[in-house]
PDB file of C-alpha atoms in Angstrom:
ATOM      1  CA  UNK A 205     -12.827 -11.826 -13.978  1.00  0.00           C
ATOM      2  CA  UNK A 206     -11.255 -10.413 -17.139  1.00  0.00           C
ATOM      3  CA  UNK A 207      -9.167  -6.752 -16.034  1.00  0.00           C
ATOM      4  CA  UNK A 208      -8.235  -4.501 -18.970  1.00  0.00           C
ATOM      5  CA  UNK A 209      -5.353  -2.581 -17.850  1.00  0.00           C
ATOM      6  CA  UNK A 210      -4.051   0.266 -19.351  1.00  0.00           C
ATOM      7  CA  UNK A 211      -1.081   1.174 -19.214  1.00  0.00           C
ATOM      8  CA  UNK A 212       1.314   3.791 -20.883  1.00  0.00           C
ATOM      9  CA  UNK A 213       5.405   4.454 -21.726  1.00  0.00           C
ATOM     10  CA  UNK A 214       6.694   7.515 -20.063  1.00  0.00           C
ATOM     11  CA  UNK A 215      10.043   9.002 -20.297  1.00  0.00           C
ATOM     12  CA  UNK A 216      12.889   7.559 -17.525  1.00  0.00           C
ATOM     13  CA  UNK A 217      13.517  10.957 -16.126  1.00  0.00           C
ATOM     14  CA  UNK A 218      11.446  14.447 -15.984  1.00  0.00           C
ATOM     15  CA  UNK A 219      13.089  16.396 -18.369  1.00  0.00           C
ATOM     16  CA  UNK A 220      10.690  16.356 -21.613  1.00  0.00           C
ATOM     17  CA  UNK A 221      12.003  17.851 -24.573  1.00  0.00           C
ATOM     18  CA  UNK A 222       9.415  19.150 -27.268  1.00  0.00           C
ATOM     19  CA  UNK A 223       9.835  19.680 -31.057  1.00  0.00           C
ATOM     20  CA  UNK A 224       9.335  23.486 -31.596  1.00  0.00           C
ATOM     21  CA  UNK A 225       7.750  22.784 -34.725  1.00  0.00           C
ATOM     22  CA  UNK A 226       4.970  20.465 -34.006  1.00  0.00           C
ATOM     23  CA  UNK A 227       4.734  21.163 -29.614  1.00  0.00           C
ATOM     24  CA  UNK A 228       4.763  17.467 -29.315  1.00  0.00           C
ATOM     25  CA  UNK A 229       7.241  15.574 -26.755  1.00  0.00           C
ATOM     26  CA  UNK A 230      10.135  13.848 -28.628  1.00  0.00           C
ATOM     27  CA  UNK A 231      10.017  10.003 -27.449  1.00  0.00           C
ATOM     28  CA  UNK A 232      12.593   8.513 -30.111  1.00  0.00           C
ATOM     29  CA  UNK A 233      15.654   8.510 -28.674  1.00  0.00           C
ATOM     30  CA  UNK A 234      14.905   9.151 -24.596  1.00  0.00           C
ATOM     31  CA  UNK A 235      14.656   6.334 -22.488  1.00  0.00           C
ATOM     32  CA  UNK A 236      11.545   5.166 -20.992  1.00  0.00           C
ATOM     33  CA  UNK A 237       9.793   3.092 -18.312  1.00  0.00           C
ATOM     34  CA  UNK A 238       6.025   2.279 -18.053  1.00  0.00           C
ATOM     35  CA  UNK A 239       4.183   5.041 -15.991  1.00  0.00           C
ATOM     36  CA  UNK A 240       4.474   4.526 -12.360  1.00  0.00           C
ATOM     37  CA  UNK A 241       1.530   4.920 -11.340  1.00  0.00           C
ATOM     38  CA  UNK A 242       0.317   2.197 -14.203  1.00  0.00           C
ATOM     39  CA  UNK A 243       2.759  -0.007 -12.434  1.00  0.00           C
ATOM     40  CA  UNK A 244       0.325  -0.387  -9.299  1.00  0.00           C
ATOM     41  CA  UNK A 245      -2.464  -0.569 -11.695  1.00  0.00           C
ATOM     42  CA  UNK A 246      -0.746  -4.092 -13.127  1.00  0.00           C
ATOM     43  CA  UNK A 247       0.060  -4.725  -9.806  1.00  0.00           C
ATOM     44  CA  UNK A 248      -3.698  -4.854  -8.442  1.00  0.00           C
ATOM     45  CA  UNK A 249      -4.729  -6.598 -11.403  1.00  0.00           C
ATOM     46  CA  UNK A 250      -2.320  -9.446 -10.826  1.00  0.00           C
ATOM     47  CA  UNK A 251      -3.446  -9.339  -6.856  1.00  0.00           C
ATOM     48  CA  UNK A 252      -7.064  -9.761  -8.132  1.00  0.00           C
ATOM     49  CA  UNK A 253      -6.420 -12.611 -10.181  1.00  0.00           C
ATOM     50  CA  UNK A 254      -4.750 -14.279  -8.027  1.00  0.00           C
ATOM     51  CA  UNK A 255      -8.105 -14.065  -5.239  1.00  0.00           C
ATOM     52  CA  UNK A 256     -10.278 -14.217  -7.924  1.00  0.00           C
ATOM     53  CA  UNK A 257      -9.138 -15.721 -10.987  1.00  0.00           C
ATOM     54  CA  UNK A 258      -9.663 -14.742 -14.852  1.00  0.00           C
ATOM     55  CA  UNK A 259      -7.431 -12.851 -17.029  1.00  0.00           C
ATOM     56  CA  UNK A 260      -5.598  -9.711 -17.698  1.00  0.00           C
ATOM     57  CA  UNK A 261      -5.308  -7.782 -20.801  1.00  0.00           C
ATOM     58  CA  UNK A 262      -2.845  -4.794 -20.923  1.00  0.00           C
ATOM     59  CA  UNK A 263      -3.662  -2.291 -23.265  1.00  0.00           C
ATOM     60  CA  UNK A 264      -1.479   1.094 -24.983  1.00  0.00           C
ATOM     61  CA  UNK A 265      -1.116   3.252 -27.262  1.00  0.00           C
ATOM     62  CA  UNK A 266       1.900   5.147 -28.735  1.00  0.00           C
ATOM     63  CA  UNK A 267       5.160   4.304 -30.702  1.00  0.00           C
ATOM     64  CA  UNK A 268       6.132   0.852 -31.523  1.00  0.00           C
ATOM     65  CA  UNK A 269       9.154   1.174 -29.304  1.00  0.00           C
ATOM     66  CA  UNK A 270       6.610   0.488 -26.341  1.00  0.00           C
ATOM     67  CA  UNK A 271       6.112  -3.136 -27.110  1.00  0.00           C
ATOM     68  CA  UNK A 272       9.268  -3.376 -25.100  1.00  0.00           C
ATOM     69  CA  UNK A 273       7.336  -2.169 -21.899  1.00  0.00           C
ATOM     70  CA  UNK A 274       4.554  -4.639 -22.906  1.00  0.00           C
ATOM     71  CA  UNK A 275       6.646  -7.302 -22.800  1.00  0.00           C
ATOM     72  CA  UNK A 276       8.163  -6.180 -19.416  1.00  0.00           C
ATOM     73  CA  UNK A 277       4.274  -6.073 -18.416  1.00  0.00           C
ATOM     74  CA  UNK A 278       3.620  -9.828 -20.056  1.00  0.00           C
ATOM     75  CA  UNK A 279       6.566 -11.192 -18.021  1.00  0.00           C
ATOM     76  CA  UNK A 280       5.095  -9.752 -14.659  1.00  0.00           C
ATOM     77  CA  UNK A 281       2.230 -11.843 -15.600  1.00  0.00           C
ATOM     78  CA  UNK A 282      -0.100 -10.498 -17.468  1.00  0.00           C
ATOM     79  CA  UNK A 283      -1.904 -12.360 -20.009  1.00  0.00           C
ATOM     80  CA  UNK A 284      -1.900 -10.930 -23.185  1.00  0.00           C
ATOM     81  CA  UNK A 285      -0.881  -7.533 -24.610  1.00  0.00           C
ATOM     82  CA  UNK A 286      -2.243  -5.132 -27.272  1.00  0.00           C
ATOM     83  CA  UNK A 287      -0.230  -1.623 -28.708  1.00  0.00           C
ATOM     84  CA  UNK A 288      -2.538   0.051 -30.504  1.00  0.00           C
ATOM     85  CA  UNK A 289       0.226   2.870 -33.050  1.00  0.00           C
ATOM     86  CA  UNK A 290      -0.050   4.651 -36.020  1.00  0.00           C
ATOM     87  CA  UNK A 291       1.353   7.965 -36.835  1.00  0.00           C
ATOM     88  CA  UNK A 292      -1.702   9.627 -37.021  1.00  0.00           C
ATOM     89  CA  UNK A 293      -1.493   9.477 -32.818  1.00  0.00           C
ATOM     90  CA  UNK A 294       1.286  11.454 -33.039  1.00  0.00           C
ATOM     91  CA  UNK A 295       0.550  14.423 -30.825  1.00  0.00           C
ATOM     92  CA  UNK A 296      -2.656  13.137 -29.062  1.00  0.00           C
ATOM     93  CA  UNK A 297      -3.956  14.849 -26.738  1.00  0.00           C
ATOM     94  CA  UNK A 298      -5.960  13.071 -23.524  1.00  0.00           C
ATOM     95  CA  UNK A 299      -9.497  13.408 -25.067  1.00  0.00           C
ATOM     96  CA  UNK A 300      -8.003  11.500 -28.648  1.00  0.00           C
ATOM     97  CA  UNK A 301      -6.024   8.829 -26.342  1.00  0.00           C
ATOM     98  CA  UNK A 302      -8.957   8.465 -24.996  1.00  0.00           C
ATOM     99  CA  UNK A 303     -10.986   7.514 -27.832  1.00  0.00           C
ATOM    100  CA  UNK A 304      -7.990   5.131 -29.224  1.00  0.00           C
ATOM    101  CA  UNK A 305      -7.794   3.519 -26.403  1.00  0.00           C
ATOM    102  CA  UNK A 306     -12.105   3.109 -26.353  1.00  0.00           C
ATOM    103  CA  UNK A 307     -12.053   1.331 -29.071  1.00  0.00           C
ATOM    104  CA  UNK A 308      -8.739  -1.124 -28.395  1.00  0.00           C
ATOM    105  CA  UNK A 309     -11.177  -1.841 -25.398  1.00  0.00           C
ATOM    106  CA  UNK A 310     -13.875  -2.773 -27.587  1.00  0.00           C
ATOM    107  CA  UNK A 311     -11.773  -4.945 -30.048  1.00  0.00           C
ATOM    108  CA  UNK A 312     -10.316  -6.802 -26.552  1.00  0.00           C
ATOM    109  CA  UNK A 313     -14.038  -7.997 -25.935  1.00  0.00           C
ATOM    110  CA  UNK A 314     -15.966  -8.788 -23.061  1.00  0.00           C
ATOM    111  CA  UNK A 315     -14.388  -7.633 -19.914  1.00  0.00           C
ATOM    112  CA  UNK A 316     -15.353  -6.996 -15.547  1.00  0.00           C
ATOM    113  CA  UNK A 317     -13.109  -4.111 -15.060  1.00  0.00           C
ATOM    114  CA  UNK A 318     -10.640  -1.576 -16.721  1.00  0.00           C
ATOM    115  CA  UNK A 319      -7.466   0.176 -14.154  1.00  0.00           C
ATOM    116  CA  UNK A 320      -5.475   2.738 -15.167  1.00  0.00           C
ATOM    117  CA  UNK A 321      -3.314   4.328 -13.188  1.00  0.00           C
ATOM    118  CA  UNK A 322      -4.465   8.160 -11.362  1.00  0.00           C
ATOM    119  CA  UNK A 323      -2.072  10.063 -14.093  1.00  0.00           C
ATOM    120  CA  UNK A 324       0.365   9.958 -16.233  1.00  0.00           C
ATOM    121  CA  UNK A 325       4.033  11.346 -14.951  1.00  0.00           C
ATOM    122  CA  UNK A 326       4.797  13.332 -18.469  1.00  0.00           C
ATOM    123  CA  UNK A 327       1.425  14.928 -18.400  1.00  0.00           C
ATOM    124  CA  UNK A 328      -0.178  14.926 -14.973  1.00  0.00           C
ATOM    125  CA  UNK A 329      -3.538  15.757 -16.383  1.00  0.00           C
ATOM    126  CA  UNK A 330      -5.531  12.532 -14.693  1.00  0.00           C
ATOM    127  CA  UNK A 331      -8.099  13.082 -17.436  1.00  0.00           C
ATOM    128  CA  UNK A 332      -7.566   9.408 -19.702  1.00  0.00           C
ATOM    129  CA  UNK A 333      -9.265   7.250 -17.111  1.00  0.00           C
ATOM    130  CA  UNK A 334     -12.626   9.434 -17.013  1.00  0.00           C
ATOM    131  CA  UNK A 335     -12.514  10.059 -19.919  1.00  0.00           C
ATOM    132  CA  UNK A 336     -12.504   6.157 -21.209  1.00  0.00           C
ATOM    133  CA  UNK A 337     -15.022   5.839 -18.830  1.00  0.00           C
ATOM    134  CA  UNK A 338     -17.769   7.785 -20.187  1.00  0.00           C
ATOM    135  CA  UNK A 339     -16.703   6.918 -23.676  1.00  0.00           C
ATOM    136  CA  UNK A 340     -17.596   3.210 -22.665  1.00  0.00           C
ATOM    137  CA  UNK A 341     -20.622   4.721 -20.742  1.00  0.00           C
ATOM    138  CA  UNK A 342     -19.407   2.618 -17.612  1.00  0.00           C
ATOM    139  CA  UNK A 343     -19.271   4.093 -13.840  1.00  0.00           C
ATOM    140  CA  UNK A 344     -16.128   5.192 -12.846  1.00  0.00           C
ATOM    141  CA  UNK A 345     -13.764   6.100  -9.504  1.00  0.00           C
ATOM    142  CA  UNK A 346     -10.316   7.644  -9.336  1.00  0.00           C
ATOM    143  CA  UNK A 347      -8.021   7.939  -6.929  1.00  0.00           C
ATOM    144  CA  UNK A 348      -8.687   4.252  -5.668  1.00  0.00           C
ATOM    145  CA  UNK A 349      -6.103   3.100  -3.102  1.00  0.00           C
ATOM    146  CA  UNK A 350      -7.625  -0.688  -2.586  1.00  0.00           C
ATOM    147  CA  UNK A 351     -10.353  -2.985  -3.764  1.00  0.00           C
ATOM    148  CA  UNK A 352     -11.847  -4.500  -0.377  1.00  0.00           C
ATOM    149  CA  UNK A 353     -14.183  -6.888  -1.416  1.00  0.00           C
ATOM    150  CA  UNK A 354     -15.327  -8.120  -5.076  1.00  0.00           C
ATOM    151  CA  UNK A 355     -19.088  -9.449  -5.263  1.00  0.00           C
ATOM    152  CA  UNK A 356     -20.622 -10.881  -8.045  1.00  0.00           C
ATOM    153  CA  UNK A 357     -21.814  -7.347  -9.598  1.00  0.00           C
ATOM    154  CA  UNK A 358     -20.081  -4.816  -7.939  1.00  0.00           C
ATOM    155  CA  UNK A 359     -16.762  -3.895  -6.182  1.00  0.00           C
ATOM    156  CA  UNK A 360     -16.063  -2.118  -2.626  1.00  0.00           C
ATOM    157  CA  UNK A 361     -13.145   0.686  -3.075  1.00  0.00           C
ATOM    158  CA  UNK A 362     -11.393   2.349  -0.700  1.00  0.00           C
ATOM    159  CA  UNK A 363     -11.045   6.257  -2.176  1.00  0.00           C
ATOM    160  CA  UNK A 364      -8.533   9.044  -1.203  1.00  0.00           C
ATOM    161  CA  UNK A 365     -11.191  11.893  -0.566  1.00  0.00           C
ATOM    162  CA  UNK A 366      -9.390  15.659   0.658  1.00  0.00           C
ATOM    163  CA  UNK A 367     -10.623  14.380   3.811  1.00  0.00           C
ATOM    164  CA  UNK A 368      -8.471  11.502   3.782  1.00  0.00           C
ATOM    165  CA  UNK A 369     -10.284   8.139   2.765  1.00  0.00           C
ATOM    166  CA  UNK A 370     -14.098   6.778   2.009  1.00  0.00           C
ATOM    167  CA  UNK A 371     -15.322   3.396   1.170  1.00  0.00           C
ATOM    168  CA  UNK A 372     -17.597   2.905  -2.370  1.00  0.00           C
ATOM    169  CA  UNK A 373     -19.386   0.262  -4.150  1.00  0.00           C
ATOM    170  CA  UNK A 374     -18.951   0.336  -7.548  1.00  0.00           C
ATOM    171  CA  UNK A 375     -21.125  -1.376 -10.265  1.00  0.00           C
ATOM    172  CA  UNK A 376     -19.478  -3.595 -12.843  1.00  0.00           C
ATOM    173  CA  UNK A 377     -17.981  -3.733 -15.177  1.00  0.00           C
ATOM    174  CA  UNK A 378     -16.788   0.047 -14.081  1.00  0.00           C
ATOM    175  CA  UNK A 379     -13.118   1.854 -14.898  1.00  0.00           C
ATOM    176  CA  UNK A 380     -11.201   2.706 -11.864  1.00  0.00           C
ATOM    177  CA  UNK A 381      -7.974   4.905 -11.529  1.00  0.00           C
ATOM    178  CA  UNK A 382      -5.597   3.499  -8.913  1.00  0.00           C
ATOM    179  CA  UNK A 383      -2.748   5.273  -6.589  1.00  0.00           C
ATOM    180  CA  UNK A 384      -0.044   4.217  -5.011  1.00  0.00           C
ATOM    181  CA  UNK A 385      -0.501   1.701  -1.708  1.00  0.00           C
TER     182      UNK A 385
END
């Protein structure tokens, strides 16, 4: 099974400050972690290799000062790593990320599944994964709290629901956004 992970550099604390000329967050200079809730998507992806074997890619896009997180991510075990940057993401909003990060799927090759995680913690929009999604034209779940079972086409997902939880099959190769537990 080959797992494209995305994953993204957020700033270390919550306080975001914002050029007033161009209204984009200033990253240079502010210390930063990968997203948490990336984190557990790396972290399933490593659990289903481990049950199921293959390989995990780790995908991002932004400034070149996030190879450090990718290397962070390649010592936790993941395979390979790609940063997609270029100042002409400067400022992207979720629908461009979105599209970058469609076609560093694309250039990565064949592939079973795609995690990211629910949100990002400097944006909390939750719109990157979907959107990927049906950029790739692939099915897609969020809020996924565990992959139950893998079979040969399709995974079994258990799903936070308002309700509190439901069990889905997904079709592969599908995108699914991942929460904590």
């Amino acid at each position: 099974m080959h797992t494209i992970v995305c994953v993204k550099q957020v700033p270390a604390t919550n306080v975001v400050r914002m050029d007033p000329v161009t209204n984009t967050i200033i990253r240079e200079g502010v210390e930063s972690i990968l997203n948490p809730f990336d984190a557990y998507a790396v972290e399933e992806a490593l659990r289903l290799r481990e049950s199921q074997g293959g390989k995990i890619s780790a995908l991002s896009m932004g400034i070149p000062s996030v190879t450090e997180m990718l290397r962070a991510v390649l010592a936790l075990g993941v395979d390979r790593a790609m940063l997609l940057t270029d100042r002409a993401f400067a400022g992207a909003d979720t629908l461009a990320t979105a599209n970058a990060l469609a076609g560093g799927v694309q250039a990565l090759g064949a592939f079973d599944l795609i995690l990211c995680g629910k949100q990002a913690t400097d944006g909390d929009t939750a719109q990157v994964g979907p959107m990927l999604a049906e950029m790739l034209n692939l099915p897609h779940a969020t809020d996924i709290i565990a992959i139950t079972e893998v079979r040969p086409a399709s995974l079994l997902c258990l799903k936070v629901t308002d309700e509190g939880q439901e069990s889905i099959e997904i079709p592969l190769p599908a995108v699914l956004t991942v929460v904590k537990d």
